[in-house]
Short mmCIF file of C-alpha atoms in Angstrom, two decimals:
data_model
loop_
_atom_site.label_atom_id
_atom_site.label_comp_id
_atom_site.label_asym_id
_atom_site.label_seq_id
_atom_site.Cartn_x
_atom_site.Cartn_y
_atom_site.Cartn_z
CA MET A 18 112.89 235.96 164.50
CA LEU A 19 110.74 238.87 165.66
CA LEU A 20 107.72 236.57 165.79
CA GLU A 21 109.35 234.50 168.54
CA LEU A 22 110.22 237.68 170.44
CA MET A 23 106.66 238.98 170.17
CA GLN A 24 105.25 235.65 171.30
CA TRP A 25 107.58 235.65 174.31
CA LEU A 26 106.53 239.17 175.26
CA ALA A 27 102.85 238.29 174.90
CA GLN A 28 102.90 234.95 176.71
CA ASP A 29 105.68 235.08 179.29
CA LEU A 30 105.51 238.77 180.18
CA HIS A 31 101.74 238.97 179.62
CA LEU A 32 102.04 241.98 177.34
CA ARG A 33 98.95 241.11 175.34
CA PHE A 34 99.45 243.89 172.82
CA PHE A 35 102.27 241.94 171.16
CA ALA A 36 99.92 239.03 170.49
CA VAL A 37 98.67 241.00 167.50
CA PHE A 38 101.84 239.97 165.65
CA ASN A 39 100.55 236.41 165.54
CA TYR A 40 98.26 237.61 162.76
CA LEU A 41 99.74 236.57 159.43
CA THR A 42 98.34 239.56 157.55
CA LEU A 43 99.99 242.05 159.90
CA ARG A 44 103.35 240.34 159.60
CA ALA A 45 102.98 240.38 155.82
CA VAL A 46 102.42 244.15 155.90
CA MET A 47 105.44 244.57 158.16
CA ALA A 48 107.57 242.40 155.86
CA CYS A 49 106.57 244.48 152.85
CA GLY A 50 107.35 247.72 154.67
CA THR A 51 110.65 246.39 155.99
CA ALA A 52 111.85 245.25 152.56
CA LEU A 53 110.70 248.54 151.03
CA LEU A 54 112.57 250.64 153.60
CA ILE A 55 115.73 248.56 153.31
CA GLY A 56 115.71 249.01 149.54
CA LEU A 57 115.02 252.75 149.58
CA ILE A 58 117.55 253.50 152.31
CA ALA A 59 120.35 251.22 151.14
CA GLY A 60 119.75 251.74 147.41
CA PRO A 61 121.80 254.93 146.87
CA ALA A 62 124.77 253.58 148.82
CA VAL A 63 124.68 250.27 146.93
CA ILE A 64 124.51 252.05 143.57
CA ARG A 65 127.46 254.28 144.49
CA LYS A 66 129.45 251.26 145.62
CA LEU A 67 128.72 249.36 142.40
CA ALA A 68 129.69 252.40 140.36
CA ALA A 69 132.92 252.84 142.36
CA LEU A 70 133.81 249.19 141.75
CA LYS A 71 133.07 249.78 138.06
CA ILE A 72 130.53 246.96 138.04
CA GLY A 73 128.86 248.24 134.89
CA GLN A 74 126.56 246.51 132.44
CA ALA A 75 128.20 245.01 129.34
CA VAL A 76 125.61 245.70 126.62
CA ARG A 77 125.09 243.22 123.76
CA THR A 78 126.66 244.50 120.56
CA ASP A 79 123.95 242.74 118.53
CA GLY A 80 121.13 244.39 120.48
CA PRO A 81 119.28 247.63 119.75
CA GLN A 82 121.68 250.48 119.11
CA THR A 83 119.72 252.73 121.47
CA HIS A 84 120.90 250.52 124.35
CA LEU A 85 124.57 251.30 123.80
CA ILE A 86 124.23 254.43 125.98
CA LYS A 87 123.39 252.09 128.89
CA SER A 88 126.86 250.58 128.82
CA GLY A 89 128.52 251.13 132.18
CA THR A 90 125.26 251.48 134.16
CA PRO A 91 125.79 249.64 137.48
CA THR A 92 124.44 246.11 137.41
CA MET A 93 124.08 243.29 139.96
CA GLY A 94 121.54 245.50 141.73
CA GLY A 95 119.46 242.39 142.23
CA ALA A 96 121.59 241.78 145.31
CA LEU A 97 119.74 244.71 146.89
CA ILE A 98 116.42 242.93 146.21
CA LEU A 99 117.67 239.70 147.76
CA ILE A 100 118.95 241.49 150.85
CA GLY A 101 115.56 243.12 151.37
CA ILE A 102 113.67 239.85 150.83
CA ALA A 103 115.95 237.79 153.07
CA ALA A 104 116.04 240.36 155.89
CA ALA A 105 112.28 240.95 155.90
CA THR A 106 111.52 237.23 155.74
CA LEU A 107 113.92 236.32 158.54
CA LEU A 108 112.52 239.11 160.70
CA TRP A 109 108.79 238.53 160.25
CA ALA A 110 108.21 234.96 159.07
CA ASP A 111 107.76 231.85 161.19
CA LEU A 112 111.23 230.31 160.85
CA SER A 113 109.96 226.89 161.85
CA ASN A 114 107.93 226.76 158.63
CA ARG A 115 109.32 224.32 156.05
CA PHE A 116 108.05 226.24 153.04
CA ILE A 117 109.72 229.48 154.06
CA TRP A 118 113.10 227.79 154.10
CA VAL A 119 112.76 225.91 150.82
CA VAL A 120 111.66 229.08 148.96
CA LEU A 121 114.41 231.13 150.62
CA ILE A 122 117.08 228.55 149.75
CA VAL A 123 115.94 228.27 146.13
CA THR A 124 115.85 232.07 145.80
CA LEU A 125 119.32 232.59 147.23
CA GLY A 126 120.67 229.56 145.35
CA PHE A 127 119.55 230.90 141.99
CA GLY A 128 120.79 234.29 143.10
CA MET A 129 124.27 232.83 143.60
CA ILE A 130 124.20 231.41 140.07
CA GLY A 131 123.25 234.83 138.78
CA TRP A 132 125.95 236.48 140.89
CA VAL A 133 128.68 234.32 139.32
CA ASP A 134 127.23 234.95 135.88
CA ASP A 135 127.15 238.72 136.40
CA TYR A 136 130.62 238.71 137.93
CA ARG A 137 132.09 237.07 134.87
CA LYS A 138 130.31 239.53 132.63
CA VAL A 139 131.70 242.45 134.59
CA VAL A 140 135.24 241.25 135.27
CA TYR A 141 135.88 239.65 131.89
CA ARG A 142 133.66 242.03 129.93
CA ASP A 143 131.93 239.05 128.38
CA PRO A 144 128.23 239.71 127.66
CA ASN A 145 127.59 235.95 127.64
CA GLY A 146 128.82 235.43 131.22
CA MET A 147 128.63 231.89 132.60
CA ALA A 148 128.62 229.09 130.03
CA SER A 149 125.12 227.82 129.31
CA ARG A 150 125.96 224.24 130.28
CA GLU A 151 127.46 225.29 133.59
CA LYS A 152 124.50 227.51 134.43
CA PHE A 153 122.05 224.79 133.46
CA PHE A 154 123.87 222.25 135.63
CA TRP A 155 123.56 224.35 138.80
CA GLN A 156 119.97 225.30 138.02
CA THR A 157 119.15 221.62 137.54
CA LEU A 158 120.85 220.65 140.81
CA ILE A 159 118.90 223.22 142.83
CA GLY A 160 115.66 222.68 140.91
CA LEU A 161 115.66 218.88 141.24
CA THR A 162 116.59 218.99 144.92
CA ALA A 163 113.75 221.39 145.64
CA SER A 164 111.34 219.34 143.50
CA ILE A 165 112.04 216.12 145.37
CA TYR A 166 111.71 217.79 148.77
CA LEU A 167 108.48 219.59 147.85
CA ALA A 168 106.83 216.35 146.75
CA PHE A 169 106.92 215.25 150.40
CA ALA A 170 106.71 218.66 152.07
CA ILE A 171 103.39 219.40 150.34
CA SER A 172 102.03 215.92 151.08
CA ALA A 173 103.04 215.96 154.76
CA PRO A 174 100.68 217.56 157.30
CA SER A 175 103.56 219.21 159.18
CA THR A 176 107.30 219.81 159.08
CA GLU A 177 107.92 216.95 161.51
CA ALA A 178 106.10 214.50 159.22
CA VAL A 179 108.24 215.16 156.13
CA LEU A 180 111.19 212.90 157.01
CA PRO A 181 109.03 209.93 158.15
CA LEU A 182 107.06 210.22 154.91
CA ILE A 183 110.26 210.10 152.86
CA LEU A 184 111.49 207.05 154.81
CA ASP A 185 108.16 205.26 154.33
CA TRP A 186 108.34 205.96 150.60
CA VAL A 187 111.87 204.55 150.38
CA LYS A 188 110.92 201.45 152.42
CA SER A 189 108.00 200.80 150.09
CA GLY A 190 110.40 200.52 147.18
CA PHE A 191 109.44 203.97 145.88
CA THR A 192 105.87 202.82 145.28
CA LEU A 193 104.04 204.45 148.20
CA PRO A 194 101.32 206.71 146.75
CA LEU A 195 101.26 210.26 148.04
CA PRO A 196 98.09 212.27 148.82
CA SER A 197 96.18 213.97 146.01
CA LYS A 198 97.65 217.33 147.02
CA ILE A 199 100.38 216.88 144.39
CA ASP A 200 97.87 216.42 141.56
CA LEU A 201 97.88 219.02 138.79
CA ILE A 202 94.97 221.39 139.43
CA VAL A 203 93.10 222.76 136.42
CA PRO A 204 91.69 226.26 137.09
CA LEU A 205 88.11 227.31 136.24
CA PHE A 206 86.77 223.78 136.85
CA LYS A 207 85.36 222.29 140.05
CA ASN A 208 87.32 219.36 141.41
CA VAL A 209 89.30 218.84 138.19
CA ALA A 210 92.81 217.65 138.91
CA TYR A 211 95.05 215.23 137.07
CA PRO A 212 96.98 212.67 139.11
CA ILE A 213 100.56 212.87 137.86
CA GLY A 214 102.24 210.76 140.54
CA ILE A 215 105.39 211.60 142.42
CA TRP A 216 107.69 211.39 139.40
CA GLY A 217 105.38 213.50 137.31
CA PHE A 218 105.21 216.04 140.12
CA ILE A 219 109.01 216.16 140.40
CA LEU A 220 109.39 216.64 136.66
CA LEU A 221 106.69 219.31 136.50
CA THR A 222 108.11 221.17 139.50
CA TYR A 223 111.58 221.14 138.02
CA PHE A 224 110.39 222.67 134.75
CA VAL A 225 108.27 225.28 136.56
CA ILE A 226 111.13 226.43 138.81
CA VAL A 227 113.91 226.42 136.21
CA GLY A 228 111.65 227.61 133.41
CA THR A 229 110.27 230.55 135.37
CA SER A 230 113.76 231.54 136.48
CA ASN A 231 115.02 231.70 132.90
CA ALA A 232 111.82 233.35 131.66
CA VAL A 233 112.20 236.27 134.07
CA ASN A 234 115.86 236.52 133.10
CA LEU A 235 114.98 236.79 129.40
CA THR A 236 112.39 239.46 130.16
CA ASP A 237 114.87 241.61 132.07
CA GLY A 238 116.03 243.63 129.09
CA LEU A 239 114.42 247.05 129.53
CA ASP A 240 114.28 249.48 132.44
CA GLY A 241 111.65 248.27 134.89
CA LEU A 242 110.26 245.64 132.53
CA ALA A 243 110.81 242.53 134.66
CA ILE A 244 110.46 243.86 138.20
CA MET A 245 106.89 245.18 138.04
CA PRO A 246 105.36 241.94 136.68
CA THR A 247 107.32 240.11 139.37
CA VAL A 248 105.77 242.32 142.06
CA LEU A 249 102.26 241.85 140.65
CA ILE A 250 102.54 238.07 140.25
CA GLY A 251 104.26 237.68 143.61
CA SER A 252 101.45 239.59 145.31
CA ALA A 253 98.82 237.44 143.62
CA LEU A 254 100.61 234.25 144.64
CA GLY A 255 100.56 235.58 148.19
CA VAL A 256 96.77 235.62 148.02
CA PHE A 257 96.73 232.00 146.83
CA ALA A 258 99.15 231.06 149.63
CA TYR A 259 96.86 232.63 152.22
CA VAL A 260 93.87 230.74 150.83
CA VAL A 261 95.42 227.26 150.66
CA GLY A 262 97.00 227.76 154.07
CA ARG A 263 93.61 228.16 155.79
CA VAL A 264 91.24 225.26 156.29
CA ASP A 265 88.09 227.37 155.98
CA TYR A 266 89.04 229.35 152.87
CA SER A 267 90.53 226.39 151.01
CA LYS A 268 87.47 224.25 151.71
CA TYR A 269 85.05 226.98 150.62
CA LEU A 270 86.99 227.77 147.43
CA LEU A 271 87.65 224.08 146.62
CA PHE A 272 91.43 224.25 146.95
CA PRO A 273 93.59 221.60 148.64
CA HIS A 274 94.56 222.62 152.15
CA ILE A 275 98.36 222.85 152.46
CA PRO A 276 99.20 223.31 156.17
CA GLY A 277 101.88 225.97 156.56
CA ALA A 278 101.60 227.36 153.03
CA GLY A 279 99.91 230.52 154.32
CA GLU A 280 103.20 231.66 155.80
CA LEU A 281 104.44 232.28 152.25
CA LEU A 282 102.27 235.41 152.29
CA VAL A 283 105.08 236.99 154.32
CA PHE A 284 107.65 236.02 151.69
CA CYS A 285 105.45 237.27 148.85
CA ALA A 286 104.97 240.56 150.68
CA ALA A 287 108.74 240.86 151.05
CA ILE A 288 109.10 240.34 147.28
CA SER A 289 106.61 243.14 146.67
CA GLY A 290 108.33 245.56 149.04
CA ALA A 291 111.85 244.83 147.80
CA GLY A 292 110.67 244.92 144.19
CA LEU A 293 108.99 248.31 144.52
CA ALA A 294 112.07 249.73 146.23
CA PHE A 295 114.23 248.47 143.38
CA LEU A 296 111.83 249.92 140.80
CA TRP A 297 112.44 253.33 142.36
CA PHE A 298 115.99 253.15 141.01
CA ASN A 299 115.34 250.89 138.01
CA ALA A 300 112.61 253.01 136.39
CA TYR A 301 113.57 254.69 133.12
CA PRO A 302 116.27 255.91 132.86
CA ALA A 303 117.62 253.18 135.13
CA GLN A 304 120.27 254.02 137.70
CA VAL A 305 120.95 250.33 138.24
CA PHE A 306 120.12 246.99 136.62
CA MET A 307 119.15 243.90 138.58
CA GLY A 308 121.32 241.58 136.50
CA ASP A 309 121.05 237.80 136.55
CA VAL A 310 121.53 237.80 140.33
CA GLY A 311 118.08 239.31 140.67
CA ALA A 312 116.24 237.92 137.64
CA LEU A 313 117.19 234.26 138.12
CA ALA A 314 116.44 234.44 141.85
CA LEU A 315 113.05 236.11 141.50
CA GLY A 316 111.96 233.72 138.78
CA GLY A 317 112.98 230.74 140.87
CA ALA A 318 111.05 232.16 143.83
CA LEU A 319 107.84 232.65 141.83
CA GLY A 320 108.06 229.15 140.38
CA THR A 321 108.61 227.54 143.77
CA ILE A 322 105.74 229.41 145.42
CA ALA A 323 103.39 228.55 142.55
CA VAL A 324 104.19 224.85 142.99
CA ILE A 325 103.61 224.94 146.75
CA VAL A 326 100.21 226.61 146.38
CA ARG A 327 99.39 224.20 143.50
CA GLN A 328 98.87 226.94 140.92
CA GLU A 329 101.31 226.07 138.14
CA ILE A 330 98.78 226.70 135.37
CA VAL A 331 97.66 229.98 136.95
CA LEU A 332 101.32 231.07 137.09
CA PHE A 333 101.50 230.32 133.35
CA ILE A 334 98.50 232.61 132.82
CA MET A 335 99.61 235.48 135.08
CA GLY A 336 103.16 235.29 133.75
CA GLY A 337 101.98 235.57 130.15
CA VAL A 338 104.56 238.26 129.43
CA PHE A 339 107.35 236.01 130.69
CA VAL A 340 105.96 233.14 128.61
CA ALA A 341 105.72 235.26 125.46
CA GLU A 342 109.29 236.51 125.88
CA THR A 343 110.59 232.96 126.28
CA VAL A 344 108.57 231.52 123.40
CA SER A 345 109.72 234.34 121.11
CA VAL A 346 113.35 233.37 121.73
CA MET A 347 112.64 229.66 121.20
CA ILE A 348 110.79 230.32 117.94
CA GLN A 349 113.43 232.73 116.68
CA VAL A 350 116.32 230.35 117.35
CA ALA A 351 114.52 227.28 115.98
CA TYR A 352 113.39 229.03 112.81
CA PHE A 353 116.82 230.56 112.22
CA LYS A 354 118.52 227.16 112.51
CA TYR A 355 115.91 225.47 110.32
CA THR A 356 116.14 228.02 107.52
CA LYS A 357 119.91 228.07 107.66
CA ARG A 358 120.03 224.30 107.29
CA ARG A 359 117.45 224.26 104.50
CA TYR A 360 118.25 227.44 102.56
CA GLY A 361 121.85 228.09 103.59
CA GLU A 362 120.85 231.39 105.14
CA GLY A 363 119.20 231.92 108.52
CA ARG A 364 115.91 233.82 108.53
CA ARG A 365 114.01 235.44 111.37
CA ILE A 366 110.35 235.69 112.32
CA PHE A 367 110.78 238.56 114.76
CA LEU A 368 112.83 241.66 114.01
CA MET A 369 114.77 240.82 117.17
CA ALA A 370 114.26 238.53 120.15
CA PRO A 371 113.25 238.56 122.99
CA LEU A 372 109.86 240.03 122.13
CA HIS A 373 110.42 243.44 123.76
CA HIS A 374 113.28 244.11 121.34
CA HIS A 375 110.97 243.27 118.42
CA TYR A 376 108.64 246.09 119.38
CA GLU A 377 111.58 248.44 119.90
CA GLN A 378 112.70 247.70 116.37
CA LYS A 379 109.17 248.46 115.17
CA GLY A 380 109.50 251.96 116.55
CA TRP A 381 108.00 251.71 120.04
CA LYS A 382 109.83 253.73 122.66
CA GLU A 383 111.31 251.80 125.54
CA THR A 384 108.87 253.31 128.02
CA GLN A 385 105.95 252.38 125.76
CA VAL A 386 107.03 248.75 125.64
CA VAL A 387 107.51 248.61 129.40
CA VAL A 388 104.22 250.24 130.41
CA ARG A 389 102.19 248.26 127.88
CA PHE A 390 103.71 245.00 129.08
CA TRP A 391 102.88 246.09 132.65
CA ILE A 392 99.25 246.68 131.63
CA ILE A 393 99.07 243.25 130.01
CA THR A 394 100.46 241.67 133.18
CA MET A 395 97.94 243.51 135.35
CA MET A 396 95.09 242.13 133.26
CA LEU A 397 96.52 238.60 133.30
CA VAL A 398 96.97 238.75 137.07
CA LEU A 399 93.32 239.74 137.44
CA VAL A 400 92.39 236.75 135.28
CA GLY A 401 94.51 234.54 137.52
CA LEU A 402 92.92 235.90 140.69
CA SER A 403 89.46 235.37 139.23
CA THR A 404 90.13 231.62 139.23
CA LEU A 405 89.81 231.75 143.01
CA LYS A 406 86.05 231.92 142.64
CA LEU A 407 85.17 231.22 139.01
CA ARG A 408 84.76 227.46 138.84
#
């Protein structure tokens, strides 16, 4: 929005100073600052409004007993994050860019799912919220739609070429091969990529988007635990987006060139700004929780960006904390069901799942768990960024 204004001022009115806003890096900085200011300024008012509406967190009765004091803390604060991201992106991004819109739609779509889930938790005082099947249905609908579109959006050289490419694929009887840009890239190796075909790409993309969304949601159980890793990973993905969006950098670093992907740096910067603003209020002891409206949306955004910049495996590495949290739940549930069926009594591997609760039960303070998981994420993000050059 502002980009078009700046371009008009620079070209039509010959005010050359405004041409500086054509630089992607400057607009990314402005997007980060805009989202940060929106969050810091609007945060107190939003928290007061949520408290006045009695939109308080319904704490799990089977969770750690120390969390019972958090009951009634305003939740659904993730809406504040989404407002900051959406506003900053619409103001500073190139709105003709196809990737900006698909990431924005996925983010807000998953945010709506989370909003309904949180609303049911608050209104009906049901800690379980939306039924699992219903939530999974809407996540699948959004995830599959985005996956199918991205298969052609990544392969096409421009936004205008996406629809013709889809029509050509349909006319070919769904057999037209797409460019190697949708191959699965293996980090740390030169020119190692596995051709997975369009259907393999769609399936992989679906699991990355939906899986990351739910992984972030499972991690969001302690004050500040989920938002800081999201900021760190989002910032790193912004670097990858900048690289694959430039012909010179992508060629030098042996990445596929994805025209238009660099614009996602603005979106990633908005995530960082909005996330840091939210952390100001979500740090221990939290004044507000993000709820599913924030966690599902942010996870979906990270997954979608990782697919566009062709770094699904790197996302798996950098999001190691999210992966560990998810795997801990899967192992706990599977082992409990297995032992109950075999021995008549369910047994557990972890003291409590997700993993952060396990360490709480072992005697770690909440702040210790959070900061240590942050440190682990920082190291994993550095490992992920090192794959830019280490080949």
